[in-house]
Short mmCIF file of C-alpha atoms in Angstrom, two decimals:
data_model
loop_
_atom_site.label_atom_id
_atom_site.label_comp_id
_atom_site.label_asym_id
_atom_site.label_seq_id
_atom_site.Cartn_x
_atom_site.Cartn_y
_atom_site.Cartn_z
CA UNK A 238 -5.49 -17.48 -1.05
CA UNK A 239 -3.89 -14.25 -2.31
CA UNK A 240 -0.28 -13.70 -3.27
CA UNK A 241 1.04 -10.16 -3.53
CA UNK A 242 4.09 -8.84 -5.39
CA UNK A 243 5.15 -5.19 -5.11
CA UNK A 244 7.19 -3.18 -7.58
CA UNK A 245 8.10 0.41 -8.30
CA UNK A 246 10.30 1.29 -5.36
CA UNK A 247 13.56 3.14 -5.74
CA UNK A 248 15.59 6.21 -4.92
CA UNK A 249 14.09 9.65 -5.42
CA UNK A 250 14.93 13.18 -4.34
CA UNK A 251 12.77 15.02 -1.86
CA UNK A 252 9.79 16.58 -3.61
CA UNK A 253 9.74 13.88 -6.24
CA UNK A 254 7.21 11.18 -7.05
CA UNK A 255 7.02 7.40 -7.27
CA UNK A 256 4.25 4.97 -8.09
CA UNK A 257 4.16 1.62 -6.41
CA UNK A 258 2.28 -1.32 -7.87
CA UNK A 259 1.06 -4.49 -6.23
CA UNK A 260 0.08 -7.39 -8.45
CA UNK A 261 -2.19 -9.94 -6.83
CA UNK A 262 -2.85 -13.51 -7.79
CA UNK A 263 -6.12 -15.24 -7.16
CA UNK A 264 -9.51 -15.06 -8.75
CA UNK A 265 -11.09 -13.34 -5.75
CA UNK A 266 -8.86 -10.24 -5.75
CA UNK A 267 -11.80 -7.96 -6.35
CA UNK A 268 -13.44 -9.08 -3.09
CA UNK A 269 -10.49 -8.04 -0.89
CA UNK A 270 -9.77 -4.75 0.79
CA UNK A 271 -6.24 -3.72 -0.19
CA UNK A 272 -3.71 -1.43 1.38
CA UNK A 273 -0.18 -0.26 1.89
CA UNK A 274 1.96 -0.27 5.01
CA UNK A 275 5.52 0.85 5.56
CA UNK A 276 8.34 0.15 7.95
CA UNK A 277 11.27 2.47 8.48
CA UNK A 278 14.52 1.28 10.09
CA UNK A 279 14.12 0.89 13.84
CA UNK A 280 10.39 1.59 13.72
CA UNK A 281 7.24 -0.49 13.77
CA UNK A 282 5.29 -1.19 10.63
CA UNK A 283 2.58 1.42 10.13
CA UNK A 284 -0.56 1.76 8.05
CA UNK A 285 -0.29 4.13 5.07
CA UNK A 286 -3.41 3.78 2.89
CA UNK A 287 -6.32 1.47 2.22
CA UNK A 288 -9.02 0.97 -0.40
CA UNK A 289 -12.30 -0.92 -0.23
CA UNK A 290 -12.94 -3.90 -2.45
CA UNK A 291 -15.08 -1.82 -4.80
CA UNK A 292 -12.56 0.99 -4.93
CA UNK A 293 -15.26 3.38 -3.80
CA UNK A 294 -13.68 4.14 -0.47
CA UNK A 295 -10.14 5.16 0.40
CA UNK A 296 -8.49 6.11 3.68
CA UNK A 297 -5.05 7.37 4.63
CA UNK A 298 -2.70 7.94 7.50
CA UNK A 299 -2.57 11.61 8.46
CA UNK A 300 1.11 11.75 7.54
CA UNK A 301 0.40 11.06 3.86
CA UNK A 302 -2.99 12.70 3.29
CA UNK A 303 -2.94 15.02 0.32
CA UNK A 304 0.32 13.56 -0.98
CA UNK A 305 -0.41 9.86 -1.57
CA UNK A 306 -3.25 8.34 -3.58
CA UNK A 307 -4.28 4.69 -3.51
CA UNK A 308 -6.21 3.16 -6.38
CA UNK A 309 -7.00 -0.27 -7.80
CA UNK A 310 -7.77 -1.90 -11.10
CA UNK A 311 -9.72 -5.08 -10.46
CA UNK A 312 -9.50 -6.09 -14.11
CA UNK A 313 -5.70 -6.17 -13.76
CA UNK A 314 -5.62 -7.50 -10.19
CA UNK A 315 -3.44 -4.57 -9.27
CA UNK A 316 -3.41 -1.89 -6.59
CA UNK A 317 -1.34 1.27 -6.85
CA UNK A 318 0.11 3.87 -4.53
CA UNK A 319 0.94 7.19 -6.17
CA UNK A 320 3.33 9.08 -3.93
CA UNK A 321 3.92 12.78 -4.57
CA UNK A 322 5.85 15.45 -2.71
CA UNK A 323 7.99 12.80 -1.11
CA UNK A 324 9.92 13.60 2.05
CA UNK A 325 12.98 11.95 3.59
CA UNK A 326 10.74 10.67 6.39
CA UNK A 327 8.82 8.63 3.80
CA UNK A 328 11.88 6.41 3.45
CA UNK A 329 10.84 2.87 4.33
CA UNK A 330 10.09 -0.57 3.01
CA UNK A 331 6.57 -0.44 1.63
CA UNK A 332 4.36 -3.50 1.90
CA UNK A 333 1.19 -4.34 0.06
CA UNK A 334 -1.51 -6.01 2.16
CA UNK A 335 -4.90 -7.62 1.67
CA UNK A 336 -7.78 -8.74 3.85
CA UNK A 337 -11.41 -9.76 3.55
CA UNK A 338 -12.60 -6.55 5.22
CA UNK A 339 -11.47 -3.01 5.95
CA UNK A 340 -11.15 -3.52 9.70
CA UNK A 341 -8.95 -6.55 9.21
CA UNK A 342 -6.84 -4.66 6.71
CA UNK A 343 -6.21 -1.83 9.15
CA UNK A 344 -5.46 -4.04 12.15
CA UNK A 345 -4.07 -7.39 11.07
CA UNK A 346 -4.03 -8.08 7.33
CA UNK A 347 -4.21 -11.70 6.35
CA UNK A 348 -1.86 -11.37 3.39
CA UNK A 349 1.39 -9.50 2.82
CA UNK A 350 3.74 -8.87 -0.04
CA UNK A 351 7.50 -9.10 0.31
CA UNK A 352 8.04 -5.33 0.33
CA UNK A 353 9.76 -2.77 -1.87
CA UNK A 354 12.30 -0.20 -0.72
CA UNK A 355 11.58 3.51 -1.12
CA UNK A 356 14.42 5.89 -0.33
CA UNK A 357 13.95 9.66 -0.39
CA UNK A 358 17.13 11.68 -0.34
CA UNK A 359 17.15 15.09 1.29
#
C-alpha cells in the first residue's frame, strides 16, 4: 500500500518555475515506478513524466521534454517534478502516481495522490 501527498503547486507567471514534491508513505516506496500526470479543465488526465524505481530511467511527454525534470530521493520517500519555462498551457491539476512497473505507471497507475493546482498566467 502506498499513499501519496503532493505539494508545491501555485500561481506563477509564464516563463517561471515551480517544483512539485510528492511524499510517499510505505516501506516499499523504492520498489515503485513513480510519475506525474496532469488534468486541465475540460480535458482528460494525461501522462507528464515517469521515473523507474532505481531512478536510473526517466521518460517524458513530448510537450514537457526539455522543460520538466523528474527525480526521486528514495531515502526521503519523495519524488519531485522541476518545471521550468512554464507556459499557460501547463495550467492543470498535477497528480503524483505510483505503480509496481513502468508499463502500469504509464497506462493505469495503481496509486494516486490528491492533486495540486498549478496555474500559469500569461
